[in-house]
Every structure is written in structure tokens, then in C-alpha cells.
Amino acid sequence: MTPLLDAFPRRPFVLKPGRGSAGGWLAAVGGTLLFGAFIAMLAIDIGPAIRDDFSVRDRAQQAPAARVSEGRCRSRLFLFQSCDLTIAWRDKDGTRTRKMSYMFVEPHMGSWTAVPMMDPARPGLVTTDLGLDRLWNRVGTAAGGLVLALLLIGGLFLAAWKGQAKGGQAKALAGRSLVAVPVQFRGWGNGPSWLVADEQGQVFEWPVRKSDKPLVLDEARGLVLALRDPAGGPAFPLDEKLRFVTLTPEERARIEAARWTAGPGAR
């Protein structure tokens, strides 16, 4: 282990976290667009149908003049169901249609049937027994979907903000004279990220990519190599390809030679 640690010069380095903040912000924006479209679908398609069904559920009767002209249900993960239906009927103003979308949580036990229903006092609000029978289920599913989408958007922005903060922390370290030290690898965090702990047990988290691997010093003891200010503070772990730090060709060659003499755990 010592030859590899000694191979690193004691000087300021340019440090590059494994996963930059730009990618995190792009993921946050992309996630906002994706989950924002889901929220818009809830507001435009799902919410109004739930509102209308609440207004007619107490007086709804079978509508013999109406029929389901189109209908399709999809099952996801056995429990999450979504149905799109088109109801057609004729009244004094001619032929009319209404499209409805349902989302509910229920085990998929086969096909569903839908019978058109309506409130005689409000003939324009034609619905189905499929939606009325699962009205509170639909409310809970829509509310759960909304909360989940907002949490995911918030999580993506939080991860991007953390990535940017870690990038600033790496830049602050880069202005100091750093030394190579062993730290304990504590596993993977969210994002993804690496968790490492110094000799005093203080844990540091750094964003990385899923394909990144730490530079192992002692596999049996779970030690990996990091750069750190001799006075203390955050320990910045390095990857096995030394992509996280800028080295001269001579320094890189000296470090690679030391890795081969340090034993199998450092390769």
C-alpha cells in the first residue's frame, strides 16, 4: 500500500467528480418534462372525469341509449390498471361522444366490462359503472401518482443541487496541496454516489457513475485511495482509471508502476 501512496506527488490537483452537475441538471429538466406531462394528464384527463363522476354518482342509472364504442385497458405490474373508453349516444342534438380515462389499483384478474351510466337530470354527463364502482380507488391512485411525480421531480433537483455542491467542494480541494491517503469504502449512495469514511469515522459522499470503480488499496479491509488536505477535511476518492484527477504523463506512469508493486488489491 505504501509504494502506491508515496507515488502520488504532494501538490494541488485538478479534481473532477465522477458525475458532473451538468448531467444532473439535464436529468432534472428531463424528469420535470416527463413527470410534468404525467401531472398534466392527471389534470386534463383523469381529474375532470373523477369530478364529474362524483357529481352524478348518487343518481346514476343505466343509460340504454348509450354504448361503449371503443375501450381498452392496460395492466402494469399486475396491479396498476389504466383504461381509455369512448362512450357514444344520441340525444335531441344528435350523436354525441365522450372519451374517458381511468387509473386504478386492482389485481388483474381478467377483462373488465363497462356499462354506460347517466344522471337523467344531466344527460350530458354519461359515465360507466366501471368508473363509478372504483371512484375512491381512482381518487387514491391519482393522488398517489401526483405525490410520487412531485417527489421524483424534487429528488432529481435535489440530486442535481448536491452534485453542484460537490463540484464546488472538489474545486475548493483543488487549490490545496493534497496527499494520497487510505479511506474506508462504505458502499454506494443514491444518485449514484460513493460513501467513504476517514480514520475518525467521518463519512464523505461523492457523485459517480454506475460504471465507476474505486481504486482499491486493500480489498480485505475495504480501503480505497483518496486525496486529502494533510490538515484534514473532505477525502476525495479516486477511481481505478484515475479519471477523477489530472496527472502528468510522468506522474501517471509512476503511479501505475507502483500499483503493480503494491499487490493484487491495488490493481
PDB file of C-alpha atoms in Angstrom:
ATOM      1  CA  MET A   1       0.000   0.000   0.000  1.00  0.00           C
ATOM      2  CA  THR A   2       2.807   2.421   0.901  1.00  0.00           C
ATOM      3  CA  PRO A   3       4.501   2.487  -2.547  1.00  0.00           C
ATOM      4  CA  LEU A   4       1.239   3.480  -4.165  1.00  0.00           C
ATOM      5  CA  LEU A   5       0.572   6.240  -1.626  1.00  0.00           C
ATOM      6  CA  ASP A   6       4.145   7.512  -1.939  1.00  0.00           C
ATOM      7  CA  ALA A   7       3.862   7.571  -5.739  1.00  0.00           C
ATOM      8  CA  PHE A   8       1.431  10.488  -5.605  1.00  0.00           C
ATOM      9  CA  PRO A   9       3.137  13.874  -5.525  1.00  0.00           C
ATOM     10  CA  ARG A  10       2.134  16.286  -2.792  1.00  0.00           C
ATOM     11  CA  ARG A  11       0.738  19.206  -4.762  1.00  0.00           C
ATOM     12  CA  PRO A  12      -2.577  20.827  -5.759  1.00  0.00           C
ATOM     13  CA  PHE A  13      -4.543  18.702  -8.214  1.00  0.00           C
ATOM     14  CA  VAL A  14      -7.412  19.416 -10.580  1.00  0.00           C
ATOM     15  CA  LEU A  15     -10.182  17.146  -9.285  1.00  0.00           C
ATOM     16  CA  LYS A  16     -13.122  16.015 -11.383  1.00  0.00           C
ATOM     17  CA  PRO A  17     -16.057  14.279  -9.658  1.00  0.00           C
ATOM     18  CA  GLY A  18     -17.207  11.169 -11.481  1.00  0.00           C
ATOM     19  CA  ARG A  19     -20.579  12.681 -12.294  1.00  0.00           C
ATOM     20  CA  GLY A  20     -20.689  16.387 -13.039  1.00  0.00           C
ATOM     21  CA  SER A  21     -23.523  18.733 -12.159  1.00  0.00           C
ATOM     22  CA  ALA A  22     -24.437  19.404 -15.808  1.00  0.00           C
ATOM     23  CA  GLY A  23     -25.717  15.868 -16.284  1.00  0.00           C
ATOM     24  CA  GLY A  24     -27.677  16.106 -13.050  1.00  0.00           C
ATOM     25  CA  TRP A  25     -29.390  19.332 -14.123  1.00  0.00           C
ATOM     26  CA  LEU A  26     -30.190  17.842 -17.531  1.00  0.00           C
ATOM     27  CA  ALA A  27     -31.711  14.803 -15.820  1.00  0.00           C
ATOM     28  CA  ALA A  28     -33.718  17.104 -13.549  1.00  0.00           C
ATOM     29  CA  VAL A  29     -35.054  19.096 -16.502  1.00  0.00           C
ATOM     30  CA  GLY A  30     -35.824  15.912 -18.456  1.00  0.00           C
ATOM     31  CA  GLY A  31     -37.553  14.388 -15.439  1.00  0.00           C
ATOM     32  CA  THR A  32     -39.591  17.567 -14.948  1.00  0.00           C
ATOM     33  CA  LEU A  33     -40.784  17.382 -18.553  1.00  0.00           C
ATOM     34  CA  LEU A  34     -41.598  13.677 -18.271  1.00  0.00           C
ATOM     35  CA  PHE A  35     -43.349  13.760 -14.903  1.00  0.00           C
ATOM     36  CA  GLY A  36     -44.832  17.166 -15.711  1.00  0.00           C
ATOM     37  CA  ALA A  37     -46.561  15.559 -18.691  1.00  0.00           C
ATOM     38  CA  PHE A  38     -47.962  12.925 -16.323  1.00  0.00           C
ATOM     39  CA  ILE A  39     -49.238  15.641 -13.971  1.00  0.00           C
ATOM     40  CA  ALA A  40     -50.805  17.447 -16.943  1.00  0.00           C
ATOM     41  CA  MET A  41     -52.529  14.202 -17.943  1.00  0.00           C
ATOM     42  CA  LEU A  42     -53.938  13.922 -14.420  1.00  0.00           C
ATOM     43  CA  ALA A  43     -55.223  17.492 -14.601  1.00  0.00           C
ATOM     44  CA  ILE A  44     -56.695  17.232 -18.110  1.00  0.00           C
ATOM     45  CA  ASP A  45     -57.937  13.645 -18.417  1.00  0.00           C
ATOM     46  CA  ILE A  46     -58.162  11.980 -15.012  1.00  0.00           C
ATOM     47  CA  GLY A  47     -59.229  14.796 -12.693  1.00  0.00           C
ATOM     48  CA  PRO A  48     -62.268  16.090 -14.645  1.00  0.00           C
ATOM     49  CA  ALA A  49     -63.668  12.567 -15.058  1.00  0.00           C
ATOM     50  CA  ILE A  50     -63.397  11.989 -11.293  1.00  0.00           C
ATOM     51  CA  ARG A  51     -65.072  15.338 -10.594  1.00  0.00           C
ATOM     52  CA  ASP A  52     -67.959  14.582 -12.955  1.00  0.00           C
ATOM     53  CA  ASP A  53     -68.466  11.090 -11.550  1.00  0.00           C
ATOM     54  CA  PHE A  54     -68.768  12.486  -8.026  1.00  0.00           C
ATOM     55  CA  SER A  55     -71.458  14.855  -9.250  1.00  0.00           C
ATOM     56  CA  VAL A  56     -73.642  12.086 -10.751  1.00  0.00           C
ATOM     57  CA  ARG A  57     -72.831   9.009  -8.657  1.00  0.00           C
ATOM     58  CA  ASP A  58     -75.848   9.271  -6.319  1.00  0.00           C
ATOM     59  CA  ARG A  59     -78.402   9.424  -9.157  1.00  0.00           C
ATOM     60  CA  ALA A  60     -76.664   7.494 -11.917  1.00  0.00           C
ATOM     61  CA  GLN A  61     -78.794   4.982 -13.807  1.00  0.00           C
ATOM     62  CA  GLN A  62     -78.091   2.682 -16.692  1.00  0.00           C
ATOM     63  CA  ALA A  63     -78.178   4.576 -20.000  1.00  0.00           C
ATOM     64  CA  PRO A  64     -79.788   2.226 -22.557  1.00  0.00           C
ATOM     65  CA  ALA A  65     -79.294   4.686 -25.422  1.00  0.00           C
ATOM     66  CA  ALA A  66     -75.523   4.846 -24.846  1.00  0.00           C
ATOM     67  CA  ARG A  67     -72.852   2.331 -25.709  1.00  0.00           C
ATOM     68  CA  VAL A  68     -69.120   1.936 -25.299  1.00  0.00           C
ATOM     69  CA  SER A  69     -67.884   2.372 -28.860  1.00  0.00           C
ATOM     70  CA  GLU A  70     -64.194   1.948 -28.007  1.00  0.00           C
ATOM     71  CA  GLY A  71     -62.468   0.633 -24.937  1.00  0.00           C
ATOM     72  CA  ARG A  72     -59.072  -0.674 -23.928  1.00  0.00           C
ATOM     73  CA  CYS A  73     -57.451  -1.410 -20.570  1.00  0.00           C
ATOM     74  CA  ARG A  74     -53.749  -1.923 -19.882  1.00  0.00           C
ATOM     75  CA  SER A  75     -52.245  -3.660 -16.876  1.00  0.00           C
ATOM     76  CA  ARG A  76     -48.838  -2.724 -15.445  1.00  0.00           C
ATOM     77  CA  LEU A  77     -47.090  -4.745 -12.767  1.00  0.00           C
ATOM     78  CA  PHE A  78     -50.310  -6.759 -12.326  1.00  0.00           C
ATOM     79  CA  LEU A  79     -51.825  -4.110 -10.005  1.00  0.00           C
ATOM     80  CA  PHE A  80     -51.825  -0.782 -11.862  1.00  0.00           C
ATOM     81  CA  GLN A  81     -54.628  -0.525 -14.406  1.00  0.00           C
ATOM     82  CA  SER A  82     -55.414   2.186 -16.936  1.00  0.00           C
ATOM     83  CA  CYS A  83     -58.475   2.241 -19.196  1.00  0.00           C
ATOM     84  CA  ASP A  84     -59.437   4.504 -22.090  1.00  0.00           C
ATOM     85  CA  LEU A  85     -63.069   4.428 -23.226  1.00  0.00           C
ATOM     86  CA  THR A  86     -65.253   6.251 -25.696  1.00  0.00           C
ATOM     87  CA  ILE A  87     -68.983   6.414 -24.994  1.00  0.00           C
ATOM     88  CA  ALA A  88     -71.401   7.196 -27.827  1.00  0.00           C
ATOM     89  CA  TRP A  89     -75.071   8.115 -27.511  1.00  0.00           C
ATOM     90  CA  ARG A  90     -77.792  10.019 -29.332  1.00  0.00           C
ATOM     91  CA  ASP A  91     -79.940  12.808 -27.912  1.00  0.00           C
ATOM     92  CA  LYS A  92     -82.025  15.651 -29.298  1.00  0.00           C
ATOM     93  CA  ASP A  93     -78.879  17.381 -30.554  1.00  0.00           C
ATOM     94  CA  GLY A  94     -77.707  14.333 -32.489  1.00  0.00           C
ATOM     95  CA  THR A  95     -74.910  11.827 -31.951  1.00  0.00           C
ATOM     96  CA  ARG A  96     -72.517  12.635 -29.144  1.00  0.00           C
ATOM     97  CA  THR A  97     -69.362  11.013 -27.800  1.00  0.00           C
ATOM     98  CA  ARG A  98     -67.307  11.302 -24.648  1.00  0.00           C
ATOM     99  CA  LYS A  99     -63.801   9.997 -24.034  1.00  0.00           C
ATOM    100  CA  MET A 100     -62.857   8.941 -20.523  1.00  0.00           C
ATOM    101  CA  SER A 101     -59.616   7.746 -18.892  1.00  0.00           C
ATOM    102  CA  TYR A 102     -59.442   5.718 -15.691  1.00  0.00           C
ATOM    103  CA  MET A 103     -56.497   4.785 -13.476  1.00  0.00           C
ATOM    104  CA  PHE A 104     -56.947   2.450 -10.525  1.00  0.00           C
ATOM    105  CA  VAL A 105     -55.127  -0.136  -8.457  1.00  0.00           C
ATOM    106  CA  GLU A 106     -56.599  -3.620  -8.614  1.00  0.00           C
ATOM    107  CA  PRO A 107     -55.257  -7.111  -9.303  1.00  0.00           C
ATOM    108  CA  HIS A 108     -55.586  -8.026 -12.945  1.00  0.00           C
ATOM    109  CA  MET A 109     -57.972 -10.976 -12.878  1.00  0.00           C
ATOM    110  CA  GLY A 110     -59.177 -10.821 -16.484  1.00  0.00           C
ATOM    111  CA  SER A 111     -61.164  -8.498 -18.709  1.00  0.00           C
ATOM    112  CA  TRP A 112     -63.324  -5.658 -17.414  1.00  0.00           C
ATOM    113  CA  THR A 113     -66.784  -4.712 -18.600  1.00  0.00           C
ATOM    114  CA  ALA A 114     -68.227  -1.214 -18.698  1.00  0.00           C
ATOM    115  CA  VAL A 115     -71.933  -0.338 -18.744  1.00  0.00           C
ATOM    116  CA  PRO A 116     -72.859   3.251 -19.675  1.00  0.00           C
ATOM    117  CA  MET A 117     -74.494   5.187 -16.828  1.00  0.00           C
ATOM    118  CA  MET A 118     -76.044   8.640 -16.634  1.00  0.00           C
ATOM    119  CA  ASP A 119     -77.968  11.024 -14.384  1.00  0.00           C
ATOM    120  CA  PRO A 120     -81.364  11.624 -16.038  1.00  0.00           C
ATOM    121  CA  ALA A 121     -81.186  15.244 -14.866  1.00  0.00           C
ATOM    122  CA  ARG A 122     -77.801  15.721 -16.511  1.00  0.00           C
ATOM    123  CA  PRO A 123     -77.854  13.671 -19.721  1.00  0.00           C
ATOM    124  CA  GLY A 124     -74.622  15.198 -20.975  1.00  0.00           C
ATOM    125  CA  LEU A 125     -72.551  13.560 -18.230  1.00  0.00           C
ATOM    126  CA  VAL A 126     -72.528   9.968 -19.404  1.00  0.00           C
ATOM    127  CA  THR A 127     -70.153   7.714 -17.500  1.00  0.00           C
ATOM    128  CA  THR A 128     -69.736   3.962 -16.786  1.00  0.00           C
ATOM    129  CA  ASP A 129     -70.223   1.610 -13.879  1.00  0.00           C
ATOM    130  CA  LEU A 130     -66.542   0.672 -14.219  1.00  0.00           C
ATOM    131  CA  GLY A 131     -65.547   4.181 -13.190  1.00  0.00           C
ATOM    132  CA  LEU A 132     -68.278   4.689 -10.583  1.00  0.00           C
ATOM    133  CA  ASP A 133     -67.550   1.413  -8.779  1.00  0.00           C
ATOM    134  CA  ARG A 134     -63.880   2.389  -8.457  1.00  0.00           C
ATOM    135  CA  LEU A 135     -64.354   6.086  -7.775  1.00  0.00           C
ATOM    136  CA  TRP A 136     -62.449   6.288  -4.473  1.00  0.00           C
ATOM    137  CA  ASN A 137     -59.857   3.883  -5.841  1.00  0.00           C
ATOM    138  CA  ARG A 138     -59.310   6.300  -8.729  1.00  0.00           C
ATOM    139  CA  VAL A 139     -59.027   9.227  -6.318  1.00  0.00           C
ATOM    140  CA  GLY A 140     -56.361   7.427  -4.282  1.00  0.00           C
ATOM    141  CA  THR A 141     -54.483   6.297  -7.375  1.00  0.00           C
ATOM    142  CA  ALA A 142     -54.462   9.803  -8.874  1.00  0.00           C
ATOM    143  CA  ALA A 143     -53.378  11.377  -5.571  1.00  0.00           C
ATOM    144  CA  GLY A 144     -50.638   8.782  -5.117  1.00  0.00           C
ATOM    145  CA  GLY A 145     -49.431   9.310  -8.677  1.00  0.00           C
ATOM    146  CA  LEU A 146     -49.343  13.082  -8.185  1.00  0.00           C
ATOM    147  CA  VAL A 147     -47.372  12.821  -4.933  1.00  0.00           C
ATOM    148  CA  LEU A 148     -44.942  10.326  -6.484  1.00  0.00           C
ATOM    149  CA  ALA A 149     -44.357  12.533  -9.539  1.00  0.00           C
ATOM    150  CA  LEU A 150     -43.694  15.582  -7.354  1.00  0.00           C
ATOM    151  CA  LEU A 151     -41.322  13.596  -5.129  1.00  0.00           C
ATOM    152  CA  LEU A 152     -39.405  12.311  -8.153  1.00  0.00           C
ATOM    153  CA  ILE A 153     -39.077  15.809  -9.605  1.00  0.00           C
ATOM    154  CA  GLY A 154     -37.925  17.118  -6.236  1.00  0.00           C
ATOM    155  CA  GLY A 155     -35.470  14.234  -5.863  1.00  0.00           C
ATOM    156  CA  LEU A 156     -33.932  14.899  -9.266  1.00  0.00           C
ATOM    157  CA  PHE A 157     -33.418  18.580  -8.484  1.00  0.00           C
ATOM    158  CA  LEU A 158     -32.022  17.729  -5.049  1.00  0.00           C
ATOM    159  CA  ALA A 159     -29.544  15.293  -6.631  1.00  0.00           C
ATOM    160  CA  ALA A 160     -28.521  17.953  -9.168  1.00  0.00           C
ATOM    161  CA  TRP A 161     -28.050  20.517  -6.408  1.00  0.00           C
ATOM    162  CA  LYS A 162     -25.947  18.073  -4.392  1.00  0.00           C
ATOM    163  CA  GLY A 163     -23.849  17.313  -7.481  1.00  0.00           C
ATOM    164  CA  GLN A 164     -23.193  21.002  -7.997  1.00  0.00           C
ATOM    165  CA  ALA A 165     -22.299  21.443  -4.327  1.00  0.00           C
ATOM    166  CA  LYS A 166     -19.867  18.531  -4.503  1.00  0.00           C
ATOM    167  CA  GLY A 167     -18.335  20.039  -7.632  1.00  0.00           C
ATOM    168  CA  GLY A 168     -17.690  23.240  -5.686  1.00  0.00           C
ATOM    169  CA  GLN A 169     -16.192  21.209  -2.856  1.00  0.00           C
ATOM    170  CA  ALA A 170     -13.853  19.472  -5.301  1.00  0.00           C
ATOM    171  CA  LYS A 171     -12.752  22.841  -6.714  1.00  0.00           C
ATOM    172  CA  ALA A 172     -12.007  24.067  -3.204  1.00  0.00           C
ATOM    173  CA  LEU A 173      -9.846  20.994  -2.565  1.00  0.00           C
ATOM    174  CA  ALA A 174      -8.041  21.515  -5.851  1.00  0.00           C
ATOM    175  CA  GLY A 175      -6.467  24.716  -4.528  1.00  0.00           C
ATOM    176  CA  ARG A 176      -4.689  22.913  -1.678  1.00  0.00           C
ATOM    177  CA  SER A 177      -1.612  20.711  -1.522  1.00  0.00           C
ATOM    178  CA  LEU A 178      -3.135  17.236  -1.296  1.00  0.00           C
ATOM    179  CA  VAL A 179      -1.717  13.883  -0.247  1.00  0.00           C
ATOM    180  CA  ALA A 180      -2.848  10.348  -1.004  1.00  0.00           C
ATOM    181  CA  VAL A 181      -4.469   8.598   1.981  1.00  0.00           C
ATOM    182  CA  PRO A 182      -6.380   5.350   2.588  1.00  0.00           C
ATOM    183  CA  VAL A 183     -10.083   5.640   3.411  1.00  0.00           C
ATOM    184  CA  GLN A 184     -12.718   3.008   4.037  1.00  0.00           C
ATOM    185  CA  PHE A 185     -15.254   2.382   1.310  1.00  0.00           C
ATOM    186  CA  ARG A 186     -18.719   2.391   2.894  1.00  0.00           C
ATOM    187  CA  GLY A 187     -20.675   1.476  -0.221  1.00  0.00           C
ATOM    188  CA  TRP A 188     -22.966   3.177  -2.699  1.00  0.00           C
ATOM    189  CA  GLY A 189     -25.345   6.021  -2.026  1.00  0.00           C
ATOM    190  CA  ASN A 190     -28.200   7.412  -4.071  1.00  0.00           C
ATOM    191  CA  GLY A 191     -27.573   9.218  -7.302  1.00  0.00           C
ATOM    192  CA  PRO A 192     -25.365   7.082  -7.581  1.00  0.00           C
ATOM    193  CA  SER A 193     -22.510   8.089  -5.287  1.00  0.00           C
ATOM    194  CA  TRP A 194     -19.647   6.646  -3.223  1.00  0.00           C
ATOM    195  CA  LEU A 195     -19.559   6.794   0.567  1.00  0.00           C
ATOM    196  CA  VAL A 196     -16.090   6.809   2.161  1.00  0.00           C
ATOM    197  CA  ALA A 197     -15.001   7.272   5.766  1.00  0.00           C
ATOM    198  CA  ASP A 198     -11.720   8.583   7.168  1.00  0.00           C
ATOM    199  CA  GLU A 199      -9.811   7.213  10.147  1.00  0.00           C
ATOM    200  CA  GLN A 200     -12.061   9.155  12.531  1.00  0.00           C
ATOM    201  CA  GLY A 201     -15.226   7.704  11.032  1.00  0.00           C
ATOM    202  CA  GLN A 202     -16.335  10.896   9.270  1.00  0.00           C
ATOM    203  CA  VAL A 203     -18.259   9.954   6.124  1.00  0.00           C
ATOM    204  CA  PHE A 204     -17.997  11.785   2.801  1.00  0.00           C
ATOM    205  CA  GLU A 205     -20.224  11.290  -0.236  1.00  0.00           C
ATOM    206  CA  TRP A 206     -19.197  11.974  -3.836  1.00  0.00           C
ATOM    207  CA  PRO A 207     -21.267  11.597  -7.042  1.00  0.00           C
ATOM    208  CA  VAL A 208     -20.074   8.986  -9.543  1.00  0.00           C
ATOM    209  CA  ARG A 209     -21.374   6.990 -12.472  1.00  0.00           C
ATOM    210  CA  LYS A 210     -22.619   3.436 -12.072  1.00  0.00           C
ATOM    211  CA  SER A 211     -19.694   2.176 -14.150  1.00  0.00           C
ATOM    212  CA  ASP A 212     -17.046   3.822 -11.931  1.00  0.00           C
ATOM    213  CA  LYS A 213     -14.969   1.680  -9.585  1.00  0.00           C
ATOM    214  CA  PRO A 214     -12.790   2.963  -6.731  1.00  0.00           C
ATOM    215  CA  LEU A 215      -9.011   2.480  -6.682  1.00  0.00           C
ATOM    216  CA  VAL A 216      -8.692  -0.340  -4.160  1.00  0.00           C
ATOM    217  CA  LEU A 217      -5.752  -0.354  -1.757  1.00  0.00           C
ATOM    218  CA  ASP A 218      -6.719  -3.272   0.468  1.00  0.00           C
ATOM    219  CA  GLU A 219      -9.752  -5.280  -0.566  1.00  0.00           C
ATOM    220  CA  ALA A 220      -9.850  -7.334   2.627  1.00  0.00           C
ATOM    221  CA  ARG A 221     -10.025  -4.215   4.811  1.00  0.00           C
ATOM    222  CA  GLY A 222     -12.218  -2.274   2.393  1.00  0.00           C
ATOM    223  CA  LEU A 223      -9.650   0.502   1.885  1.00  0.00           C
ATOM    224  CA  VAL A 224      -9.587   2.703  -1.205  1.00  0.00           C
ATOM    225  CA  LEU A 225      -7.337   5.582  -2.200  1.00  0.00           C
ATOM    226  CA  ALA A 226      -8.347   9.217  -1.744  1.00  0.00           C
ATOM    227  CA  LEU A 227      -6.731  12.647  -1.922  1.00  0.00           C
ATOM    228  CA  ARG A 228      -6.961  14.908   1.097  1.00  0.00           C
ATOM    229  CA  ASP A 229      -5.579  18.048   2.677  1.00  0.00           C
ATOM    230  CA  PRO A 230      -2.985  16.968   5.307  1.00  0.00           C
ATOM    231  CA  ALA A 231      -4.765  19.279   7.766  1.00  0.00           C
ATOM    232  CA  GLY A 232      -7.975  17.261   7.409  1.00  0.00           C
ATOM    233  CA  GLY A 233     -11.330  17.833   5.780  1.00  0.00           C
ATOM    234  CA  PRO A 234     -13.094  16.031   2.922  1.00  0.00           C
ATOM    235  CA  ALA A 235     -11.407  12.967   1.443  1.00  0.00           C
ATOM    236  CA  PHE A 236     -11.835  12.733  -2.339  1.00  0.00           C
ATOM    237  CA  PRO A 237     -11.771   9.065  -3.513  1.00  0.00           C
ATOM    238  CA  LEU A 238     -10.148   8.245  -6.839  1.00  0.00           C
ATOM    239  CA  ASP A 239     -11.362   5.781  -9.453  1.00  0.00           C
ATOM    240  CA  GLU A 240      -9.271   2.876 -10.666  1.00  0.00           C
ATOM    241  CA  LYS A 241      -8.719   4.548 -14.055  1.00  0.00           C
ATOM    242  CA  LEU A 242      -7.545   7.777 -12.367  1.00  0.00           C
ATOM    243  CA  ARG A 243     -10.136   9.703 -14.340  1.00  0.00           C
ATOM    244  CA  PHE A 244     -11.077  11.883 -11.378  1.00  0.00           C
ATOM    245  CA  VAL A 245      -7.693  13.639 -11.158  1.00  0.00           C
ATOM    246  CA  THR A 246      -5.433  15.408 -13.650  1.00  0.00           C
ATOM    247  CA  LEU A 247      -1.909  13.929 -13.704  1.00  0.00           C
ATOM    248  CA  THR A 248       1.121  14.468 -15.886  1.00  0.00           C
ATOM    249  CA  PRO A 249       2.232  11.506 -18.029  1.00  0.00           C
ATOM    250  CA  GLU A 250       5.260  11.034 -15.776  1.00  0.00           C
ATOM    251  CA  GLU A 251       3.122  11.018 -12.621  1.00  0.00           C
ATOM    252  CA  ARG A 252       0.639   8.593 -14.133  1.00  0.00           C
ATOM    253  CA  ALA A 253       3.422   6.220 -15.204  1.00  0.00           C
ATOM    254  CA  ARG A 254       4.970   6.304 -11.706  1.00  0.00           C
ATOM    255  CA  ILE A 255       1.599   5.602 -10.082  1.00  0.00           C
ATOM    256  CA  GLU A 256       0.828   2.735 -12.461  1.00  0.00           C
ATOM    257  CA  ALA A 257       4.239   1.193 -11.736  1.00  0.00           C
ATOM    258  CA  ALA A 258       3.568   1.465  -8.005  1.00  0.00           C
ATOM    259  CA  ARG A 259       0.201  -0.252  -8.410  1.00  0.00           C
ATOM    260  CA  TRP A 260       1.929  -3.347  -9.762  1.00  0.00           C
ATOM    261  CA  THR A 261       4.280  -3.495  -6.801  1.00  0.00           C
ATOM    262  CA  ALA A 262       1.625  -2.793  -4.178  1.00  0.00           C
ATOM    263  CA  GLY A 263      -0.080  -6.189  -4.505  1.00  0.00           C
ATOM    264  CA  PRO A 264      -3.259  -7.563  -6.130  1.00  0.00           C
ATOM    265  CA  GLY A 265      -5.601  -5.470  -4.019  1.00  0.00           C
ATOM    266  CA  ALA A 266      -4.322  -2.216  -5.567  1.00  0.00           C
ATOM    267  CA  ARG A 267      -4.789  -3.215  -9.190  1.00  0.00           C
TER     268      ARG A 267
END
